[in-house]
Amino acid sequence: MPVPHLSTALNGPILDLENRIINAMPTIEHWIRGKWREYTVPFYCSVDLRNSGFKLAPVDTNLFPGGFNNLNPDFIPLCVQAMMNAIDKICPDTHSLLLIPENHTRNIFYLQNIATLQNIMQRAGLYVRIGTLLPEVTTAIDIDLLDGQSIRLEPITRKDNQLSVANFEPCAVLLNNDLSTGIPEILQNLHQIVIPPLHAGWATRRKSNHFAAYDRIALEFANLIDIDPWLINPRFSSCGEINFHEKQGEECVAAAVDRILSVIRKKYQQYGVKEDPFVIVKADSGTYGMGIMTVKDGSEIYKLNRRQRNKMAVVKEGLQVSHVLVQEGVYTFETINQAVAEPVIYMIDRHVVGGFYRVHTGRGIDENLNAPGMHFVPLAFETTCLEPSASQSNFIPNRFYAYGVVARLALLAAALELQQTDTSEVELSTDQTPA
Amino acid sequence: MPVPHLSTALNGPILDLENRIINAMPTIEHWIRGKWREYTVPFYCSVDLRNSGFKLAPVDTNLFPGGFNNLNPDFIPLCVQAMMNAIDKICPDTHSLLLIPENHTRNIFYLQNIATLQNIMQRAGLYVRIGTLLPEVTTAIDIDLLDGQSIRLEPITRKDNQLSVANFEPCAVLLNNDLSTGIPEILQNLHQIVIPPLHAGWATRRKSNHFAAYDRIALEFANLIDIDPWLINPRFSSCGEINFHEKQGEECVAAAVDRILSVIRKKYQQYGVKEDPFVIVKADSGTYGMGIMTVKDGSEIYKLNRRQRNKMAVVKEGLQVSHVLVQEGVYTFETINQAVAEPVIYMIDRHVVGGFYRVHTGRGIDENLNAPGMHFVPLAFETTCLEPSASQSNFIPNRFYAYGVVARLALLAAALELQQTDTSEVELSTDQTPA
């Protein structure tokens, strides 16, 4: 496993931000601990960060993380320990769980993620079986993985509002399926606990709600350690009633782009940043890096060609884009062997359990790295995010600690977002008592 | 760091025991989770195990562990994560803590332990200062450690039943001092939270209470996974009103030795064990391996010479032995490069965070390895105790998982013991709500 070489300029303002984070460590940890008494922590989460040297910010928060297989295997024990805490919060009596993955049977990397997740949960003391939503799977199938192990997908049965697979009555259902195509009937009104809650899925979730929550968290955090909140927070705006095919709603998007660009320009001036500001326009729901583009002027929105319009109009599984998020672009100045790299941080319960770089050789520093057809190289972090050292300021684990802190701000935002968007009359499926 | 080579016979009954533990993993983890809803988990704990190939059992449970410096530095993140959980339970508002160590200023290894502990707590987000009970320390002193770091010991001030060091008002006091010489006045009736609680110290604690609690836990566990409880539990008895100098109370000890030897003989016969049974006689309170001897016949007790009597009569810091524990001896058949080795497991909160081997070249397989003047070599475990694999039965991490399980049984016993011996009218210092 090569050591990720970080070519981020180590003398610019980012070092100052990192130093502030390292020096405020007990204050930060204490503040985060307090927050988890207010909010229900999501079961698991991954956060894409961008580090531009002058700014370190989350750009995407995934509540159904799909890359556990990319973590450094040396840190699986951290996952197991955190999983033990996570399980305690679902329902302390849980010891059998049905894991429902995405409907991929040929994406071997994704299935490796499911196998890793199953492995972590087994080591934390759970019986875990994998039930698929694919209607064509009518008997259990075993799929061989690259590491010599295999994974078994089983058909799900619903009876009396309880899901089961053959001879296995799970007391909880864990989704690793982001519900992009809506909430399947089989998952509705279950008596079992479902985690994450259904409203965390892309059927209803909106990125703009997440980043609105992040605004609040980032502002409070920035006040806590006395920094400009912009240093950890990308500006954003959202537009509804969009139809890219019919050029409907373009004015809102173009105006938002220009408004955000003008904010960035001022900030770049203030911090002496010489780069060109840019903005990312992406679907307000959905994942897999579809329906996403880089824009440097509002007028570009009116000039999209047919191919670009098609690309923006649909996301995963053909879902139509009707709301978009217009978000300040954050350069990624981290490179590994000249390739652009973006850190992805993984969390279970409230614990950072590892991360990896998404490294892409064919993309620029102002482009989204999680794109369809993208062949990213996952490069596991060599150290954990738990080993900051106040006495060694240029110490690489310090950068990772800062990454872990900003990722946890996004996790807090996700918790707040889920609390605010919860429309169920029953209680949340995870309990809210302090751990 | 060399890989510990385990020469334990891998085909004997211990493998069967290990297999039962591995195969019952979810059942075991679920049962342990349930137990932590009944009991308050000790803040930290280390357990000495003995593995005789046919038997795997705890022989000593330390509630003030002093070897954090011996753990594999690669697993410090596990300690940090577990510490975050431990802190949450003390009082969620804690973010400053006074650590009170043993009164050693020249035992550099012990001070390295304190530095490691301080480091772990800082990374978990605590401000930690170290206050010493040594009356001669009237201003802060810095002591250089072997790793180039240093440690600062400060004099403690007591005012309004609150302890502090210069300009630092801690909200909790963490003891790494086992109170062998009694509970100093300065620690009595404090308004601050004191962890572990004072009755965990050797001023009042008795090993016989611990092993009585362990009896209950081991029996329940043995029923859970359907094994003979003897395989994980050393027989014991205790005698009071002992005075080794005046040959007082010898009959009780001699009779207990013979009674236990006869039980062991029957068990050895049942399991086809060819070794000579032996018994350990040790002080019922106190640590540091003082006041301890190996006996193979009750009559030996009457024939102790003056030197042996002196050795048994006092423990650490000159404390008189008046109660003894008579405990079944468990052979240690683990060796590393021909030297006898004993595994020591470390826990923070309810999590196993690592361990090391106490390796001693000058001692036999039926002797206590934690002896005064002993120069043991700590050899950090290469893997954690969190990575069992049901599919690889001769896999070394499986042995470590079994070690982690048995150590946690001792931790549960310590929790039960502390609950039963708590005579305070106020609530325990750690809260009892499920985590």
GROMACS .gro file of C-alpha atoms in nm, chain A residues 91-403:
model
  313
   91CYS     CA    1  -3.229  -0.175   1.952
   92PRO     CA    2  -3.009  -0.337   2.210
   93ASP     CA    3  -3.180  -0.667   2.156
   94THR     CA    4  -3.094  -0.683   1.789
   95HIS     CA    5  -2.877  -0.969   1.692
   96SER     CA    6  -3.008  -1.059   1.354
   97LEU     CA    7  -3.022  -0.817   1.070
   98LEU     CA    8  -3.132  -0.818   0.708
   99LEU     CA    9  -2.902  -0.618   0.483
  100ILE     CA   10  -3.064  -0.488   0.163
  101PRO     CA   11  -2.810  -0.381  -0.101
  102GLU     CA   12  -2.843  -0.194  -0.429
  103ASN     CA   13  -2.977  -0.393  -0.721
  104HIS     CA   14  -2.634  -0.465  -0.865
  105THR     CA   15  -2.538  -0.822  -0.931
  106ARG     CA   16  -2.246  -0.761  -1.161
  107ASN     CA   17  -2.071  -0.467  -0.994
  108ILE     CA   18  -1.816  -0.680  -0.815
  109PHE     CA   19  -1.666  -0.383  -0.630
  110TYR     CA   20  -2.002  -0.289  -0.488
  111LEU     CA   21  -2.065  -0.649  -0.382
  112GLN     CA   22  -1.724  -0.651  -0.217
  113ASN     CA   23  -1.845  -0.350  -0.019
  114ILE     CA   24  -2.148  -0.550   0.093
  115ALA     CA   25  -1.927  -0.844   0.190
  116THR     CA   26  -1.701  -0.613   0.394
  117LEU     CA   27  -2.000  -0.459   0.567
  118GLN     CA   28  -2.142  -0.804   0.644
  119ASN     CA   29  -1.804  -0.908   0.780
  120ILE     CA   30  -1.781  -0.601   1.007
  121MET     CA   31  -2.129  -0.663   1.143
  122GLN     CA   32  -2.061  -1.031   1.202
  123ARG     CA   33  -1.749  -0.943   1.400
  124ALA     CA   34  -1.957  -0.703   1.603
  125GLY     CA   35  -2.178  -0.997   1.691
  126LEU     CA   36  -2.468  -0.988   1.447
  127TYR     CA   37  -2.619  -1.258   1.235
  128VAL     CA   38  -2.647  -1.090   0.895
  129ARG     CA   39  -2.817  -1.218   0.581
  130ILE     CA   40  -2.847  -1.032   0.255
  131GLY     CA   41  -3.188  -0.990   0.095
  132THR     CA   42  -3.219  -0.852  -0.254
  133LEU     CA   43  -3.501  -0.643  -0.401
  134LEU     CA   44  -3.435  -0.791  -0.746
  135PRO     CA   45  -3.753  -0.972  -0.853
  136GLU     CA   46  -3.557  -1.214  -1.071
  137VAL     CA   47  -3.378  -1.358  -0.768
  138THR     CA   48  -3.626  -1.622  -0.656
  139THR     CA   49  -3.382  -1.857  -0.486
  140ALA     CA   50  -3.057  -1.782  -0.307
  141ILE     CA   51  -2.763  -1.710  -0.537
  142ASP     CA   52  -2.393  -1.709  -0.450
  143ILE     CA   53  -2.166  -1.463  -0.625
  144ASP     CA   54  -1.789  -1.510  -0.620
  145LEU     CA   55  -1.583  -1.211  -0.522
  146LEU     CA   56  -1.230  -1.112  -0.617
  147ASP     CA   57  -1.081  -1.204  -0.280
  148GLY     CA   58  -1.188  -1.567  -0.302
  149GLN     CA   59  -1.488  -1.519  -0.073
  150SER     CA   60  -1.842  -1.524  -0.202
  151ILE     CA   61  -2.161  -1.347  -0.116
  152ARG     CA   62  -2.512  -1.490  -0.096
  153LEU     CA   63  -2.812  -1.289  -0.212
  154GLU     CA   64  -3.151  -1.420  -0.103
  155PRO     CA   65  -3.508  -1.339  -0.205
  156ILE     CA   66  -3.708  -1.147   0.055
  157THR     CA   67  -4.043  -1.258   0.188
  158ARG     CA   68  -4.292  -1.018   0.347
  159LYS     CA   69  -4.548  -1.151   0.590
  160ASP     CA   70  -4.746  -0.961   0.854
  161ASN     CA   71  -4.542  -0.649   0.776
  162GLN     CA   72  -4.220  -0.832   0.858
  163LEU     CA   73  -3.941  -0.910   0.614
  164SER     CA   74  -3.754  -1.237   0.626
  165VAL     CA   75  -3.533  -1.462   0.420
  166ALA     CA   76  -3.537  -1.842   0.446
  167ASN     CA   77  -3.544  -1.953   0.810
  168PHE     CA   78  -3.427  -1.614   0.930
  169GLU     CA   79  -3.646  -1.357   1.105
  170PRO     CA   80  -3.433  -1.045   1.136
  171CYS     CA   81  -3.522  -0.792   1.404
  172ALA     CA   82  -3.396  -0.500   1.195
  173VAL     CA   83  -3.346  -0.408   0.831
  174LEU     CA   84  -3.030  -0.223   0.723
  175LEU     CA   85  -3.052  -0.046   0.390
  176ASN     CA   86  -2.747  -0.007   0.171
  177ASN     CA   87  -2.983   0.088  -0.107
  178ASP     CA   88  -3.038   0.459  -0.150
  179LEU     CA   89  -3.397   0.427  -0.280
  180SER     CA   90  -3.325   0.639  -0.587
  181THR     CA   91  -3.624   0.492  -0.766
  182GLY     CA   92  -3.865   0.547  -0.482
  183ILE     CA   93  -3.960   0.348  -0.176
  184PRO     CA   94  -4.056  -0.003  -0.288
  185GLU     CA   95  -4.386  -0.123  -0.146
  186ILE     CA   96  -4.214  -0.412   0.027
  187LEU     CA   97  -4.032  -0.164   0.251
  188GLN     CA   98  -4.334   0.046   0.343
  189ASN     CA   99  -4.501   0.030   0.685
  190LEU     CA  100  -4.280  -0.241   0.822
  191HIS     CA  101  -4.301  -0.342   1.184
  192GLN     CA  102  -3.929  -0.399   1.189
  193ILE     CA  103  -3.685  -0.121   1.251
  194VAL     CA  104  -3.549   0.014   0.924
  195ILE     CA  105  -3.214   0.193   0.923
  196PRO     CA  106  -3.139   0.444   0.791
  197PRO     CA  107  -3.500   0.565   0.807
  198LEU     CA  108  -3.679   0.559   0.472
  199HIS     CA  109  -3.677   0.937   0.444
  200ALA     CA  110  -3.296   0.923   0.422
  201GLY     CA  111  -3.329   0.770   0.076
  202TRP     CA  112  -3.310   0.969  -0.246
  203ALA     CA  113  -3.680   0.909  -0.307
  204THR     CA  114  -3.740   1.207  -0.078
  205ARG     CA  115  -3.402   1.337   0.037
  206ARG     CA  116  -3.269   1.665  -0.104
  207LYS     CA  117  -2.910   1.784  -0.099
  208SER     CA  118  -3.033   2.138  -0.045
  209ASN     CA  119  -3.185   2.033   0.289
  210HIS     CA  120  -2.855   1.878   0.383
  211PHE     CA  121  -2.651   2.184   0.297
  212ALA     CA  122  -2.900   2.413   0.471
  213ALA     CA  123  -2.843   2.204   0.783
  214TYR     CA  124  -2.468   2.216   0.717
  215ASP     CA  125  -2.487   2.596   0.704
  216ARG     CA  126  -2.612   2.598   1.062
  217ILE     CA  127  -2.357   2.345   1.188
  218ALA     CA  128  -2.067   2.509   1.006
  219LEU     CA  129  -2.157   2.853   1.137
  220GLU     CA  130  -2.173   2.729   1.494
  221PHE     CA  131  -1.846   2.542   1.455
  222ALA     CA  132  -1.675   2.839   1.293
  223ASN     CA  133  -1.777   3.056   1.588
  224LEU     CA  134  -1.650   2.790   1.826
  225ILE     CA  135  -1.297   2.793   1.688
  226ASP     CA  136  -1.311   3.149   1.556
  227ILE     CA  137  -1.274   3.101   1.182
  228ASP     CA  138  -1.454   3.234   0.875
  229PRO     CA  139  -1.731   2.974   0.812
  230TRP     CA  140  -1.664   3.005   0.438
  231LEU     CA  141  -1.336   2.816   0.491
  232ILE     CA  142  -1.531   2.499   0.560
  233ASN     CA  143  -1.857   2.568   0.380
  234PRO     CA  144  -1.936   2.587   0.009
  235ARG     CA  145  -2.204   2.841  -0.084
  236PHE     CA  146  -2.514   2.694  -0.242
  237SER     CA  147  -2.859   2.768  -0.374
  238SER     CA  148  -3.131   2.547  -0.513
  239CYS     CA  149  -3.388   2.566  -0.791
  240GLY     CA  150  -3.707   2.369  -0.835
  241GLU     CA  151  -3.937   2.312  -1.131
  242ILE     CA  152  -3.648   2.244  -1.365
  243ASN     CA  153  -3.681   2.062  -1.692
  244PHE     CA  154  -3.352   2.059  -1.880
  245HIS     CA  155  -3.507   1.907  -2.191
  246GLU     CA  156  -3.769   2.180  -2.216
  247LYS     CA  157  -3.536   2.459  -2.098
  248GLN     CA  158  -3.767   2.518  -1.810
  249GLY     CA  159  -3.639   2.694  -1.497
  250GLU     CA  160  -3.306   2.793  -1.651
  251GLU     CA  161  -3.328   3.151  -1.523
  252CYS     CA  162  -3.323   3.038  -1.163
  253VAL     CA  163  -3.012   2.825  -1.223
  254ALA     CA  164  -2.828   3.092  -1.424
  255ALA     CA  165  -2.902   3.359  -1.163
  256ALA     CA  166  -2.792   3.131  -0.878
  257VAL     CA  167  -2.468   3.054  -1.062
  258ASP     CA  168  -2.388   3.422  -1.105
  259ARG     CA  169  -2.483   3.508  -0.750
  260ILE     CA  170  -2.257   3.239  -0.608
  261LEU     CA  171  -1.973   3.324  -0.846
  262SER     CA  172  -1.982   3.682  -0.726
  263VAL     CA  173  -1.961   3.568  -0.361
  264ILE     CA  174  -1.666   3.341  -0.443
  265ARG     CA  175  -1.490   3.620  -0.633
  266LYS     CA  176  -1.504   3.844  -0.327
  267LYS     CA  177  -1.379   3.567  -0.101
  268TYR     CA  178  -1.099   3.477  -0.342
  269GLN     CA  179  -0.996   3.842  -0.342
  270GLN     CA  180  -1.006   3.855   0.039
  271TYR     CA  181  -0.784   3.547   0.069
  272GLY     CA  182  -0.561   3.630  -0.227
  273VAL     CA  183  -0.667   3.325  -0.425
  274LYS     CA  184  -0.569   3.349  -0.793
  275GLU     CA  185  -0.782   3.065  -0.931
  276ASP     CA  186  -1.092   3.101  -1.143
  277PRO     CA  187  -1.411   3.062  -0.939
  278PHE     CA  188  -1.643   2.785  -1.055
  279VAL     CA  189  -1.979   2.643  -0.965
  280ILE     CA  190  -2.117   2.290  -0.970
  281VAL     CA  191  -2.473   2.233  -1.088
  282LYS     CA  192  -2.613   1.897  -0.986
  283ALA     CA  193  -2.937   1.715  -0.926
  284ASP     CA  194  -3.078   1.797  -0.583
  285SER     CA  195  -3.148   1.428  -0.527
  286GLY     CA  196  -2.958   1.121  -0.629
  287THR     CA  197  -2.611   0.998  -0.642
  288TYR     CA  198  -2.356   0.822  -0.861
  289GLY     CA  199  -2.225   1.152  -0.990
  290MET     CA  200  -2.485   1.168  -1.267
  291GLY     CA  201  -2.658   1.491  -1.362
  292ILE     CA  202  -2.367   1.712  -1.269
  293MET     CA  203  -2.165   1.984  -1.444
  294THR     CA  204  -1.899   2.250  -1.388
  295VAL     CA  205  -1.998   2.609  -1.480
  296LYS     CA  206  -1.793   2.928  -1.477
  297ASP     CA  207  -2.062   3.172  -1.593
  298GLY     CA  208  -2.442   3.182  -1.556
  299SER     CA  209  -2.484   3.229  -1.932
  300GLU     CA  210  -2.348   2.879  -1.995
  301ILE     CA  211  -2.676   2.741  -1.862
  302TYR     CA  212  -2.866   2.886  -2.161
  303LYS     CA  213  -2.618   2.744  -2.409
  304LEU     CA  214  -2.625   2.375  -2.315
  305ASN     CA  215  -2.627   2.149  -2.619
  306ARG     CA  216  -2.854   1.849  -2.651
  307ARG     CA  217  -2.596   1.604  -2.511
  308GLN     CA  218  -2.539   1.820  -2.206
  309ARG     CA  219  -2.913   1.862  -2.151
  310ASN     CA  220  -2.962   1.485  -2.168
  311LYS     CA  221  -2.679   1.431  -1.925
  312MET     CA  222  -2.831   1.673  -1.676
  313ALA     CA  223  -3.189   1.559  -1.718
  314VAL     CA  224  -3.161   1.213  -1.563
  315VAL     CA  225  -2.973   1.053  -1.280
  316LYS     CA  226  -2.933   0.692  -1.169
  317GLU     CA  227  -3.196   0.447  -1.292
  318GLY     CA  228  -3.351   0.706  -1.523
  319LEU     CA  229  -3.490   0.930  -1.250
  320GLN     CA  230  -3.589   1.272  -1.391
  321VAL     CA  231  -3.413   1.575  -1.248
  322SER     CA  232  -3.662   1.841  -1.142
  323HIS     CA  233  -3.466   2.018  -0.868
  324VAL     CA  234  -3.104   2.121  -0.885
  325LEU     CA  235  -2.842   2.228  -0.639
  326VAL     CA  236  -2.611   2.508  -0.743
  327GLN     CA  237  -2.301   2.477  -0.529
  328GLU     CA  238  -1.976   2.666  -0.502
  329GLY     CA  239  -1.702   2.457  -0.661
  330VAL     CA  240  -1.410   2.375  -0.435
  331TYR     CA  241  -1.084   2.303  -0.612
  332THR     CA  242  -0.910   1.986  -0.514
  333PHE     CA  243  -0.539   2.059  -0.496
  334GLU     CA  244  -0.450   1.723  -0.354
  335THR     CA  245  -0.278   1.508  -0.607
  336ILE     CA  246  -0.122   1.165  -0.594
  337ASN     CA  247   0.136   1.097  -0.867
  338GLN     CA  248   0.000   1.395  -1.066
  339ALA     CA  249  -0.354   1.258  -1.053
  340VAL     CA  250  -0.633   1.455  -0.894
  341ALA     CA  251  -0.742   1.312  -0.557
  342GLU     CA  252  -1.045   1.367  -0.338
  343PRO     CA  253  -1.064   1.233   0.018
  344VAL     CA  254  -1.368   1.027   0.116
  345ILE     CA  255  -1.426   0.979   0.488
  346TYR     CA  256  -1.618   0.686   0.634
  347MET     CA  257  -1.809   0.695   0.959
  348ILE     CA  258  -2.002   0.436   1.160
  349ASP     CA  259  -2.212   0.574   1.440
  350ARG     CA  260  -2.033   0.892   1.547
  351HIS     CA  261  -1.688   0.747   1.484
  352VAL     CA  262  -1.458   0.813   1.191
  353VAL     CA  263  -1.343   0.466   1.090
  354GLY     CA  264  -1.123   0.539   0.790
  355GLY     CA  265  -1.115   0.683   0.446
  356PHE     CA  266  -0.962   0.665   0.104
  357TYR     CA  267  -0.867   0.886  -0.185
  358ARG     CA  268  -1.070   0.883  -0.498
  359VAL     CA  269  -0.791   0.928  -0.748
  360HIS     CA  270  -0.871   1.004  -1.109
  361THR     CA  271  -0.612   1.043  -1.382
  362GLY     CA  272  -0.837   1.184  -1.653
  363ARG     CA  273  -1.005   1.471  -1.471
  364GLY     CA  274  -0.927   1.828  -1.381
  365ILE     CA  275  -0.907   1.993  -1.041
  366ASP     CA  276  -1.241   2.166  -1.094
  367GLU     CA  277  -1.436   1.857  -1.193
  368ASN     CA  278  -1.650   1.614  -1.006
  369LEU     CA  279  -1.451   1.295  -0.949
  370ASN     CA  280  -1.746   1.069  -0.883
  371ALA     CA  281  -1.865   1.039  -1.240
  372PRO     CA  282  -2.025   0.763  -1.444
  373GLY     CA  283  -1.770   0.551  -1.620
  374MET     CA  284  -1.505   0.701  -1.396
  375HIS     CA  285  -1.230   0.459  -1.312
  376PHE     CA  286  -1.120   0.595  -0.982
  377VAL     CA  287  -0.847   0.429  -0.787
  378PRO     CA  288  -0.934   0.395  -0.421
  379LEU     CA  289  -0.627   0.454  -0.209
  380ALA     CA  290  -0.685   0.373   0.155
  381PHE     CA  291  -0.561   0.625   0.409
  382GLU     CA  292  -0.244   0.499   0.567
  383THR     CA  293  -0.333   0.635   0.908
  384THR     CA  294  -0.660   0.682   1.090
  385CYS     CA  295  -0.819   1.020   1.156
  386LEU     CA  296  -0.768   0.971   1.529
  387GLU     CA  297  -0.403   1.049   1.575
  388PRO     CA  298  -0.351   1.421   1.573
  389SER     CA  299  -0.035   1.550   1.732
  390ALA     CA  300  -0.027   1.907   1.853
  391SER     CA  301   0.350   1.897   1.877
  392GLN     CA  302   0.417   1.806   1.514
  393SER     CA  303   0.246   2.063   1.301
  394ASN     CA  304   0.343   1.928   0.959
  395PHE     CA  305   0.248   1.578   1.053
  396ILE     CA  306   0.025   1.407   0.793
  397PRO     CA  307  -0.210   1.248   1.053
  398ASN     CA  308  -0.300   1.607   1.145
  399ARG     CA  309  -0.446   1.660   0.800
  400PHE     CA  310  -0.647   1.341   0.846
  401TYR     CA  311  -0.769   1.457   1.184
  402ALA     CA  312  -0.892   1.780   1.023
  403TYR     CA  313  -1.062   1.571   0.756
   0.00000   0.00000   0.00000
